[in-house]
Coordinates of C-alpha atoms in Angstrom, one line a residue:
Chain A
M16 CA 290.9 197.7 140.8
A17 CA 288.3 194.9 140.5
L18 CA 287.3 193.2 143.7
L19 CA 287.8 189.5 143.9
N20 CA 284.6 187.4 144.2
R21 CA 283.9 186.4 147.7
M22 CA 284.6 182.7 147.2
D23 CA 287.9 183.4 145.6
W24 CA 289.3 184.6 148.9
Y25 CA 286.9 183.7 151.7
D26 CA 288.3 180.2 152.5
L27 CA 291.8 181.4 152.6
A28 CA 291.1 184.5 154.6
R29 CA 289.0 182.9 157.2
S30 CA 291.3 179.9 157.7
T31 CA 294.2 182.0 158.5
N32 CA 295.5 180.9 161.9
W33 CA 298.3 182.5 163.8
T34 CA 301.3 180.4 164.8
P35 CA 302.0 181.8 168.2
S36 CA 305.5 182.4 169.2
Y37 CA 305.2 184.6 172.3
V38 CA 302.6 182.4 174.0
S39 CA 301.8 178.7 173.9
D40 CA 298.8 177.3 172.1
G41 CA 297.4 176.5 175.5
E42 CA 297.6 180.2 176.6
L43 CA 296.1 181.4 173.3
F44 CA 293.3 179.0 173.6
P45 CA 292.9 178.0 177.3
A46 CA 290.9 174.8 177.8
E47 CA 288.3 176.5 180.0
L48 CA 287.3 178.9 177.3
S49 CA 288.2 177.0 174.1
G50 CA 287.2 173.5 175.1
D51 CA 289.4 170.6 176.0
Y52 CA 288.7 167.9 173.5
G53 CA 292.2 166.8 172.8
L54 CA 291.9 167.5 169.0
P55 CA 294.8 168.8 167.0
Q56 CA 294.5 172.3 165.6
G57 CA 294.4 170.8 162.1
A58 CA 291.1 169.1 162.9
W59 CA 289.5 172.4 163.8
E60 CA 290.7 174.0 160.6
K61 CA 288.4 171.6 158.7
Y62 CA 285.4 173.4 160.2
D63 CA 283.3 174.3 157.2
E64 CA 280.4 176.6 157.8
P65 CA 277.4 176.1 155.5
Y66 CA 276.5 179.7 155.5
K67 CA 279.3 181.9 154.4
Q68 CA 279.1 185.7 154.7
T69 CA 281.7 188.5 154.8
Y70 CA 281.6 191.6 156.9
P71 CA 280.7 193.9 154.0
E72 CA 277.8 191.6 153.0
Y73 CA 276.7 191.4 156.5
V74 CA 276.5 195.1 157.0
K75 CA 274.6 195.6 153.7
V76 CA 272.0 193.0 154.5
Q77 CA 271.6 194.1 158.2
R78 CA 271.2 197.7 157.2
E79 CA 268.4 196.8 154.9
K80 CA 266.8 194.6 157.6
D81 CA 267.0 197.3 160.2
A82 CA 265.6 199.9 157.8
G83 CA 262.6 197.6 157.2
A84 CA 261.8 196.8 160.8
Y85 CA 262.3 200.4 162.0
S86 CA 260.3 201.9 159.2
V87 CA 257.3 199.6 160.0
K88 CA 257.6 200.7 163.6
A89 CA 257.7 204.3 162.7
A90 CA 254.8 204.1 160.3
L91 CA 252.6 202.3 162.9
E92 CA 253.6 204.3 165.9
R93 CA 250.5 206.5 165.9
S94 CA 248.2 203.5 165.3
R95 CA 246.5 202.3 168.4
I96 CA 247.4 198.7 167.9
F97 CA 248.7 198.2 171.4
E98 CA 245.8 200.0 173.0
N99 CA 243.3 198.0 171.1
A100 CA 245.0 194.7 171.2
D101 CA 243.4 191.8 173.0
P102 CA 244.8 191.7 176.6
G103 CA 246.0 188.1 175.9
W104 CA 248.1 189.4 173.1
K105 CA 249.6 192.1 175.3
S106 CA 250.6 189.4 177.7
V107 CA 252.3 187.5 174.8
M108 CA 254.4 190.6 174.1
K109 CA 255.3 191.2 177.8
A110 CA 256.3 187.6 178.4
H111 CA 258.3 187.5 175.2
Y112 CA 260.2 190.8 175.8
G113 CA 261.0 190.1 179.4
A114 CA 262.2 186.6 178.9
I115 CA 264.1 187.2 175.7
A116 CA 265.5 190.8 175.2
R117 CA 268.3 190.8 177.8
G118 CA 269.0 187.2 177.2
E119 CA 269.8 188.1 173.6
Y120 CA 272.2 190.8 174.9
A121 CA 273.9 188.2 177.1
A122 CA 274.1 185.9 174.1
A123 CA 276.4 188.5 172.5
S124 CA 278.9 187.5 175.2
A125 CA 278.5 183.8 174.4
E126 CA 279.0 184.6 170.7
A127 CA 282.0 186.7 171.6
R128 CA 283.5 183.7 173.4
M129 CA 283.3 181.7 170.2
M130 CA 284.6 184.6 168.2
R131 CA 287.8 184.9 170.3
F132 CA 288.4 181.4 171.8
S133 CA 287.0 178.9 169.2
P134 CA 289.9 176.8 167.9
A135 CA 288.0 176.7 164.6
P136 CA 288.8 179.7 162.4
G137 CA 285.5 179.5 160.4
M138 CA 283.5 179.5 163.6
R139 CA 285.3 182.7 164.7
N140 CA 284.2 184.5 161.6
M141 CA 280.6 183.3 161.9
A142 CA 280.5 184.1 165.6
T143 CA 281.7 187.7 164.9
L144 CA 278.6 188.2 162.9
G145 CA 276.5 186.3 165.4
C146 CA 277.8 188.6 168.2
L147 CA 276.7 191.6 166.2
D148 CA 273.3 189.9 165.6
E149 CA 272.8 189.4 169.3
I150 CA 273.6 193.0 170.2
R151 CA 271.1 194.0 167.5
H152 CA 268.4 191.7 169.0
G153 CA 269.0 193.0 172.5
Q154 CA 268.8 196.6 171.4
M155 CA 265.8 196.2 169.1
Q156 CA 263.8 194.2 171.7
L157 CA 264.4 196.9 174.2
Y158 CA 263.7 199.8 171.9
F159 CA 260.5 198.4 170.5
P160 CA 258.7 197.8 173.8
H161 CA 260.0 201.1 175.2
E162 CA 257.2 203.1 173.5
H163 CA 254.7 201.1 175.6
V164 CA 256.4 201.6 179.0
S165 CA 254.5 204.8 179.6
K166 CA 251.2 203.1 178.9
D167 CA 251.7 199.9 180.9
R168 CA 254.2 199.4 183.8
Q169 CA 254.5 195.7 183.0
M170 CA 256.2 196.6 179.7
D171 CA 259.1 197.9 181.9
W172 CA 260.0 194.2 182.5
A173 CA 261.4 194.0 179.0
F174 CA 264.4 195.6 180.5
K175 CA 264.0 194.8 184.2
A176 CA 263.2 191.1 184.2
Y177 CA 266.8 189.8 184.0
D178 CA 267.8 191.8 187.0
T179 CA 265.2 190.3 189.3
N180 CA 264.7 187.1 191.3
E181 CA 261.3 186.5 189.7
W182 CA 260.9 182.7 189.6
A183 CA 260.6 182.4 185.8
M184 CA 263.6 184.6 185.4
I185 CA 265.6 182.5 187.8
A186 CA 264.6 179.6 185.5
A187 CA 265.7 181.4 182.4
R188 CA 269.0 182.6 183.9
H189 CA 269.8 179.1 185.2
F190 CA 269.3 177.7 181.8
F191 CA 271.2 180.4 179.8
D192 CA 274.0 180.5 182.4
D193 CA 274.3 176.7 182.0
I194 CA 274.4 176.5 178.2
M195 CA 276.0 179.8 177.1
M196 CA 277.5 181.9 179.9
T197 CA 279.6 179.2 181.6
R198 CA 280.7 176.8 178.8
D199 CA 283.7 176.7 176.5
A200 CA 283.4 178.0 172.9
I201 CA 282.7 174.6 171.4
S202 CA 280.1 173.7 173.9
V203 CA 278.4 177.1 173.4
S204 CA 278.3 176.3 169.7
I205 CA 276.6 173.0 170.3
M206 CA 274.3 174.0 173.2
L207 CA 273.3 177.5 172.3
T208 CA 273.3 177.6 168.5
F209 CA 272.7 174.0 167.5
S210 CA 270.5 172.8 170.3
F211 CA 268.6 175.9 171.4
E212 CA 268.5 178.1 168.3
T213 CA 268.1 175.5 165.6
G214 CA 265.9 173.4 167.8
F215 CA 263.7 176.0 169.5
T216 CA 264.0 179.6 168.6
N217 CA 262.4 178.8 165.2
M218 CA 259.4 178.1 167.2
Q219 CA 259.4 181.2 169.3
F220 CA 260.1 183.4 166.3
L221 CA 258.3 181.8 163.4
G222 CA 255.3 180.9 165.4
L223 CA 255.1 184.2 167.1
A224 CA 255.6 186.2 163.9
A225 CA 252.6 184.3 162.4
D226 CA 250.5 184.9 165.5
A227 CA 251.5 188.6 165.5
A228 CA 250.5 189.0 161.9
E229 CA 247.2 187.3 162.6
A230 CA 246.6 189.6 165.6
G231 CA 247.3 192.6 163.4
D232 CA 250.5 193.6 165.2
H233 CA 252.6 194.2 162.2
T234 CA 255.3 196.0 164.1
F235 CA 256.0 193.0 166.3
A236 CA 255.6 190.6 163.4
N237 CA 258.2 192.5 161.4
L238 CA 260.6 192.7 164.3
I239 CA 260.4 189.0 165.1
S240 CA 260.8 188.0 161.4
S241 CA 263.8 190.3 161.1
I242 CA 265.4 188.6 164.1
Q243 CA 264.6 185.2 162.9
T244 CA 266.6 185.7 159.7
D245 CA 269.7 186.4 161.8
E246 CA 268.9 183.4 164.0
S247 CA 268.6 181.0 161.1
R248 CA 272.1 182.1 160.0
H249 CA 274.0 182.0 163.2
A250 CA 272.2 178.9 164.5
Q251 CA 274.4 177.1 162.0
I252 CA 277.5 177.7 163.9
G253 CA 277.3 174.5 165.9
G254 CA 276.6 172.0 163.2
P255 CA 280.1 171.9 161.7
A256 CA 281.7 171.7 165.2
L257 CA 279.5 168.7 165.9
K258 CA 280.7 167.1 162.7
I259 CA 284.3 167.6 163.7
L260 CA 283.8 166.1 167.1
I261 CA 282.0 163.1 165.7
E262 CA 284.6 162.5 163.0
N263 CA 287.3 162.6 165.7
G264 CA 285.7 160.1 168.1
K265 CA 284.0 162.5 170.4
K266 CA 280.4 161.6 169.6
E267 CA 279.6 160.8 173.2
E268 CA 280.7 164.3 174.5
A269 CA 278.8 166.0 171.6
Q270 CA 275.7 163.9 172.2
R271 CA 275.7 164.7 176.0
R272 CA 275.8 168.4 175.3
V273 CA 272.9 168.2 172.8
D274 CA 270.9 166.1 175.2
I275 CA 271.3 168.5 178.1
A276 CA 270.6 171.6 176.1
V277 CA 267.6 170.3 174.2
W278 CA 265.9 169.2 177.4
G279 CA 266.5 172.6 179.2
A280 CA 265.3 174.4 176.1
W281 CA 262.1 172.3 176.0
K282 CA 261.3 173.0 179.6
L283 CA 261.7 176.8 179.1
F284 CA 259.6 176.8 176.0
S285 CA 256.9 174.7 177.7
V286 CA 256.3 177.6 180.1
L287 CA 257.0 180.5 177.7
T288 CA 255.6 179.5 174.4
G289 CA 253.1 176.7 175.2
P290 CA 250.7 178.9 177.2
I291 CA 251.0 181.7 174.6
M292 CA 250.0 179.5 171.7
D293 CA 247.3 177.4 173.4
Y294 CA 245.8 179.9 175.9
Y295 CA 246.8 183.5 175.4
T296 CA 246.4 183.9 171.6
P297 CA 242.7 184.6 170.9
L298 CA 241.0 181.5 169.6
E299 CA 240.1 183.0 166.2
H300 CA 243.8 183.7 165.6
R301 CA 245.2 180.2 166.4
K302 CA 246.5 178.3 163.4
Q303 CA 247.9 175.3 165.1
S304 CA 248.1 174.0 168.6
F305 CA 251.4 174.1 170.4
K306 CA 251.8 170.4 170.1
E307 CA 251.0 170.5 166.3
F308 CA 253.4 173.3 165.9
M309 CA 256.1 171.5 167.8
E310 CA 255.6 168.3 165.9
E311 CA 255.6 170.0 162.5
W312 CA 258.3 172.6 162.9
I313 CA 260.5 171.3 165.7
V314 CA 260.4 167.6 166.0
A315 CA 260.5 166.7 162.3
Q316 CA 263.2 169.3 161.5
F317 CA 265.3 168.6 164.6
E318 CA 265.1 164.8 164.2
R319 CA 266.5 165.3 160.7
A320 CA 269.2 167.7 161.8
L321 CA 270.4 165.2 164.4
T322 CA 270.4 162.1 162.3
D323 CA 272.0 164.0 159.3
M324 CA 274.7 164.9 161.7
G325 CA 275.3 161.3 162.8
L326 CA 273.9 161.9 166.2
E327 CA 271.3 159.8 168.0
L328 CA 268.0 161.2 169.1
P329 CA 268.3 162.1 172.8
W330 CA 267.8 159.1 175.0
Y331 CA 264.6 160.6 176.4
W332 CA 263.0 161.3 173.0
E333 CA 259.9 159.2 173.7
Q334 CA 259.3 161.0 176.9
F335 CA 259.8 164.3 175.2
L336 CA 257.2 163.5 172.5
A337 CA 254.7 162.4 175.2
D338 CA 255.3 165.6 177.2
L339 CA 254.5 167.7 174.2
G340 CA 250.8 167.1 174.9
E341 CA 251.1 167.6 178.6
T342 CA 253.8 169.7 180.3
H343 CA 252.7 173.1 179.0
H344 CA 249.1 172.7 180.2
G345 CA 250.6 172.4 183.7
M346 CA 252.9 175.3 183.1
H347 CA 250.0 177.4 182.1
L348 CA 247.8 176.3 185.0
G349 CA 250.7 177.1 187.3
S350 CA 251.6 180.5 186.0
Y351 CA 247.9 181.4 186.0
Y352 CA 247.2 180.2 189.5
W353 CA 250.4 181.9 190.8
R354 CA 249.7 184.9 188.5
P355 CA 250.6 187.6 191.1
T356 CA 254.2 186.4 190.7
V357 CA 254.6 187.0 186.9
W358 CA 255.1 190.3 185.1
W359 CA 252.3 189.8 182.6
N360 CA 248.6 189.1 182.9
P361 CA 247.9 185.5 182.0
A362 CA 244.8 184.9 179.9
A363 CA 242.9 181.9 181.4
G364 CA 241.8 180.7 178.0
V365 CA 239.1 178.4 179.3
T366 CA 235.8 179.6 177.9
P367 CA 233.5 176.8 176.7
Q368 CA 234.7 177.4 173.1
E369 CA 238.3 177.4 174.1
R370 CA 237.8 174.2 176.1
A371 CA 236.2 172.6 173.2
W372 CA 239.3 173.5 171.1
L373 CA 241.6 172.2 173.8
E374 CA 239.6 168.9 174.0
E375 CA 239.8 168.6 170.2
K376 CA 243.6 169.2 170.1
Y377 CA 244.3 167.3 173.3
P378 CA 241.7 164.6 173.8
G379 CA 241.1 164.1 177.5
W380 CA 241.9 167.7 178.4
N381 CA 238.5 168.1 180.2
D382 CA 239.1 165.1 182.4
T383 CA 242.5 166.2 183.4
W384 CA 243.5 169.9 183.4
G385 CA 239.8 170.7 182.9
Q386 CA 239.0 169.2 186.3
C387 CA 241.4 171.7 188.0
W388 CA 240.0 174.5 186.0
D389 CA 236.4 173.5 186.9
V390 CA 237.3 174.3 190.6
I391 CA 239.0 177.6 189.7
I392 CA 236.0 178.6 187.5
D393 CA 233.5 177.8 190.3
N394 CA 235.6 180.0 192.7
V395 CA 235.6 182.9 190.3
V396 CA 231.9 182.6 189.5
D397 CA 231.2 182.4 193.3
G398 CA 233.4 185.4 194.0
N399 CA 235.4 183.1 196.2
M400 CA 238.6 184.8 195.1
A401 CA 240.7 183.9 198.1
K402 CA 240.6 180.3 196.9
A403 CA 241.5 181.4 193.4
Y404 CA 245.0 182.6 194.5
P405 CA 247.8 180.5 196.2
E406 CA 248.9 180.5 199.8
T407 CA 252.0 178.5 199.4
L408 CA 254.8 178.0 196.9
P409 CA 254.8 175.3 194.2
Y410 CA 257.8 173.1 194.6
V411 CA 260.2 173.8 191.8
C412 CA 262.8 171.6 190.1
N413 CA 266.4 172.0 191.1
M414 CA 267.4 171.8 187.4
C415 CA 264.9 173.6 185.3
Q416 CA 263.7 175.8 188.2
L417 CA 260.1 175.4 187.1
P418 CA 257.3 173.8 189.0
I419 CA 257.3 170.1 189.4
L420 CA 254.1 169.0 187.7
G421 CA 252.3 166.4 185.8
T422 CA 248.8 165.5 184.6
P423 CA 246.0 166.0 187.1
G424 CA 242.5 164.7 187.4
K425 CA 241.6 161.3 186.1
K426 CA 245.1 160.7 184.7
W427 CA 246.9 161.9 187.8
N428 CA 250.6 161.1 187.3
V429 CA 252.4 163.8 189.2
K430 CA 255.7 162.6 190.6
D431 CA 258.8 163.9 192.2
Y432 CA 262.3 162.7 191.1
P433 CA 264.4 163.2 194.2
L434 CA 268.1 162.8 194.7
E435 CA 270.1 163.0 197.9
Y436 CA 273.5 164.5 197.2
K437 CA 276.0 165.2 199.9
G438 CA 273.3 165.3 202.5
R439 CA 271.0 167.6 200.7
L440 CA 267.7 166.5 199.2
Y441 CA 267.2 167.7 195.6
H442 CA 263.9 167.6 193.8
F443 CA 263.5 167.2 190.0
G444 CA 260.6 167.5 187.7
S445 CA 261.6 164.5 185.5
E446 CA 264.0 161.7 185.1
V447 CA 265.8 163.9 182.5
D448 CA 266.2 166.9 184.8
R449 CA 267.7 164.6 187.4
W450 CA 270.0 163.0 184.8
V451 CA 271.3 166.4 183.8
F452 CA 272.2 167.1 187.4
Q453 CA 274.0 163.7 187.7
Q454 CA 276.2 164.4 184.7
E455 CA 278.1 167.1 186.6
P456 CA 276.6 167.4 190.2
E457 CA 279.2 170.0 191.4
R458 CA 278.2 172.3 188.5
Y459 CA 274.7 172.6 189.8
A460 CA 274.7 171.5 193.5
G461 CA 275.3 174.9 195.0
H462 CA 272.4 176.7 193.3
L463 CA 269.4 177.5 195.4
S464 CA 265.9 177.3 193.9
I465 CA 263.3 179.9 194.9
V466 CA 261.9 177.3 197.3
D467 CA 265.4 176.7 198.8
R468 CA 265.8 180.4 199.2
F469 CA 262.4 180.6 201.0
L470 CA 263.4 177.8 203.3
A471 CA 266.7 179.4 204.0
G472 CA 265.0 182.5 205.3
M473 CA 266.1 184.7 202.4
I474 CA 262.5 185.8 201.6
Q475 CA 261.0 187.9 204.4
P476 CA 258.3 188.2 205.5
M477 CA 257.6 184.6 204.6
D478 CA 254.3 185.3 202.7
L479 CA 253.2 186.7 199.4
S480 CA 254.2 190.2 200.1
G481 CA 257.7 189.1 201.0
A482 CA 257.8 186.9 197.9
L483 CA 256.8 189.8 195.7
Q484 CA 259.3 192.1 197.3
Y485 CA 262.0 189.4 196.8
M486 CA 261.0 189.0 193.2
N487 CA 261.1 192.8 192.7
I488 CA 257.5 192.9 191.5
A489 CA 256.3 196.4 192.4
P490 CA 252.7 197.4 192.9
G491 CA 251.1 197.8 189.5
E492 CA 253.3 195.1 188.0
C493 CA 251.8 192.0 189.6
G494 CA 250.1 189.8 187.1
D495 CA 246.4 189.2 187.3
D496 CA 243.8 187.8 184.9
A497 CA 244.3 189.3 181.5
H498 CA 240.6 189.9 180.9
N499 CA 239.7 190.8 184.4
Y500 CA 237.6 187.6 184.6
A501 CA 235.2 188.7 181.9
W502 CA 235.4 185.2 180.5
A503 CA 233.7 183.9 183.6
E504 CA 230.5 185.7 182.7
V505 CA 229.5 182.9 180.3
Y506 CA 229.8 180.4 183.2
R507 CA 227.8 182.6 185.5
A508 CA 225.1 182.8 182.8
M509 CA 225.2 179.0 182.3
R510 CA 224.8 178.5 186.1
A511 CA 221.9 181.0 186.3
Q512 CA 220.2 179.1 183.4
R513 CA 220.7 175.8 185.1
N514 CA 219.3 177.1 188.4
A515 CA 216.3 178.6 186.6
G516 CA 215.7 175.3 184.8
Chain B
M19 CA 257.8 171.1 218.4
A20 CA 259.5 172.4 215.4
L21 CA 258.5 173.7 212.0
F22 CA 259.1 171.0 209.3
P23 CA 258.8 171.5 205.6
L24 CA 257.3 168.7 203.5
T25 CA 256.4 168.5 199.8
S26 CA 252.8 167.6 199.1
N27 CA 251.9 165.6 196.1
F28 CA 248.1 165.7 196.3
E29 CA 246.0 163.1 194.4
G30 CA 244.2 164.8 191.5
D31 CA 246.2 168.0 191.7
F32 CA 248.8 169.0 189.1
V33 CA 251.8 170.3 191.0
L34 CA 253.9 169.7 194.0
Q35 CA 253.6 172.2 196.8
L36 CA 255.5 173.2 199.8
V37 CA 253.6 172.5 203.0
P38 CA 255.0 173.6 206.4
V39 CA 254.0 171.2 209.2
D40 CA 255.1 170.6 212.8
T41 CA 257.2 167.7 213.9
E42 CA 254.4 166.9 216.4
N43 CA 251.7 166.8 213.7
T44 CA 250.0 163.4 213.0
M45 CA 249.7 162.1 209.5
D46 CA 246.0 163.1 209.6
E47 CA 247.1 166.7 210.4
V48 CA 249.7 166.6 207.6
A49 CA 247.0 165.5 205.1
A50 CA 244.7 168.3 206.4
A51 CA 247.6 170.9 206.0
A52 CA 248.2 169.7 202.5
A53 CA 244.5 169.7 201.6
V54 CA 244.3 173.5 202.4
H55 CA 246.4 174.2 199.3
S56 CA 244.6 171.8 196.9
V57 CA 241.1 171.0 197.9
G58 CA 238.6 173.7 196.9
R59 CA 241.4 175.4 194.9
R60 CA 242.0 172.9 192.1
V61 CA 240.7 169.6 193.5
R62 CA 237.1 168.9 194.4
A63 CA 236.4 167.6 197.9
R64 CA 235.3 164.0 197.9
P65 CA 232.5 163.4 200.4
G66 CA 232.8 160.1 202.1
C67 CA 236.6 160.0 201.7
I68 CA 239.4 160.7 204.1
L69 CA 242.9 161.6 203.2
R70 CA 245.9 159.3 203.9
V71 CA 249.6 159.9 203.7
R72 CA 252.2 157.7 202.2
R73 CA 255.8 158.0 201.1
Q74 CA 256.2 158.5 197.4
G75 CA 256.2 155.1 195.7
A76 CA 255.1 153.2 198.8
D77 CA 252.0 151.0 198.7
D78 CA 251.1 151.4 202.4
F79 CA 249.9 154.4 204.1
L80 CA 251.6 155.7 207.2
P81 CA 249.4 155.2 210.4
R82 CA 247.0 158.1 210.8
T83 CA 248.2 158.9 214.3
M84 CA 251.9 158.6 213.5
K85 CA 253.8 161.9 214.2
V86 CA 256.0 163.6 211.7
V87 CA 259.0 163.2 214.0
E88 CA 258.3 159.4 214.1
A89 CA 258.1 159.0 210.4
G90 CA 261.8 159.9 209.9
F91 CA 261.1 162.2 206.9
M92 CA 263.9 164.3 205.4
P93 CA 263.1 168.0 205.3
T94 CA 261.2 168.7 202.1
E95 CA 260.6 165.0 201.4
T96 CA 257.6 164.4 199.1
V97 CA 254.6 162.7 200.6
E98 CA 251.6 161.6 198.6
I99 CA 248.2 162.6 199.9
I100 CA 245.7 160.0 198.8
W101 CA 241.9 159.8 199.0
E102 CA 240.6 156.7 200.8
A103 CA 237.0 155.7 201.4
A104 CA 236.1 156.6 204.9
P105 CA 235.9 153.7 207.3
H106 CA 232.4 152.9 208.3

C-alpha cells in the first residue's frame, strides 16, 4: 500500500483534539500547567508550526545526526586534542558542559509539559520531538565529556554542577527554574523556546562550534553543531503561540514574558559566553568579539523576529545594547578574581596583545577594566598573591544571582538597584532585574541568594573554606589561573627592562 | 557592639562587595574596612586622598566620626566609598 505524502495527512492528524467526556476541559488542561489566557480551544487549534516533522522523519534524521557526531568522537578518541589544547580552551569546554548538560536534561521536562498540557495540538507534536531532542542533548553532553573525567577532575562538573550550590549554578538554576520549570506550557514556549533558544542558544552553539573548529577540537565542534540543528527546529515552538496570543488581544502578557526571559538569558550569557569569546579563546582563534557576534547574530536576528511577530522590542533595549559592550567584562573580571569558586580555570586574557585587541574592540577598555587589571597584574608580578584573591563575597543580584557590577576606573558607574519588600532589603544589578522582581514579587521573594545564605549562617565556617564546602567544590576542582600565570612573564620582563633603563 | 553587614560600592572598583562592620564603627572605619577589599586588589591607592562614606545617590558625605548605629542603615544597605582630597 502506498504511503500518503506527509502533507496529505499531517494537518489532520496533528490537529486531532479529544472531546473529553469523563473529565472537564479544565481538568484535562489545568490552568497552572496549560496557561490561563481565557482563549477558546478553537483559537489554539489555529496554531501553525513553521517546521513540520513527523515521528518517522525525526527518527531518520536524528539517527543520521547521532551517527555523524558519535563517529567523529570515536575517530578522534585516540588523538590528544584534549591533552594538547590550550588551557583556555579546556576552560571553555568545562564551563559549557557544566552550565548546559544537565540543564538540557531538565529542559526535556519543560518540553514534556508542552507535549502534554499545551492547548495547541500542533505544539504538542513539536514538543514531543523537542523533548526527545533535549534528552539527546543531555545524554550527549554528559557522554562526550566523560572520556576526559579521568584526566581532569573539573570535567566531572559536566554532571555534578547542577547538584551543587556553586554560585554560577545557583544563577543558572534560578533562571531555568523561572522560565521553564515553573511556568505553564504556553509560557514555556514563549520564554524557553522563543526567547532563550531563538534569541540566545544560537550564540552559544553557533559561536562555540566555530571557535571549536578554529581550535582544532572537531569532536566538540561536531557535537555542538549537531545539537544546534535540533535547537533551530524546536526553538520555533514559541512563535506560533505568540501569534495566537497577539491575535487574541493578549499582546501585553506575551510581551512581558518575552521581556523577562530575554533579560535573564542575556545576563546568563554575559557570564558564560562573554568571557569565553573575549578572554578564554586564544587570540589567534578569535573571529569576532562577543559584542560583534551579539550584534550580528543575536540583535539583528532577534529584532526582526520580534517585529515580524508584532511584538515591541523590550522596553530596556537601549540599555541592553549599551550593556553588550560592558557587562561581560565585569563578569569575566569577577569570575577571574573569585576563581577558586568556579569549576574551571579562567584564562586571564590580558597580555599586552590581548589588551590591544580588547582596546580595539571596546575603545576605552584600558581606562576602565584595564585599570583594575593593572593592579591584579602588579600583584601577580610582585608575587603578592594574597591580594590577587578575594577575602569577601561580591554582592549578588536577587534576580539574576550574578554579581552586581558596572564599569570601573575612569568611567565608574557601578550602582545598586535596591528594593525594600515586606521588610527585607533586596539588591538588584539593574533596573531591569528589579523590574522583573516587581512583576511578581511573591514568585521570587522567598529565594535566598548566596550572600543571603552566608548572612543567614548557612555557610560555615564563614570563610573561603566554608564557602567552597558549601558550593561542593572539592580539592582539585577549585578554579585557578588557566595558564598558571605564565602570561605575567611578559609583564615581568617589561618591568625588568624599565628598571634597567 | 554588634556585627553589621554593609554593601560597599567603592569608587573605581567594578563590583559591589559584602563588608561586615561593627555598629560602633565610625564612617572612617567603615571606609577603611571597605578599602581592604578594593584598594591594592583592583583599585590603586590615591596618595593625598582620604575615603568618605555616603549613602547611594546622596550628594553629602556622612560625618567621619558618625557611628554605624547612628547612621540608621538597613542591614546590607549599599554605601558609596568615595575618594576625597585630604584636608590640609
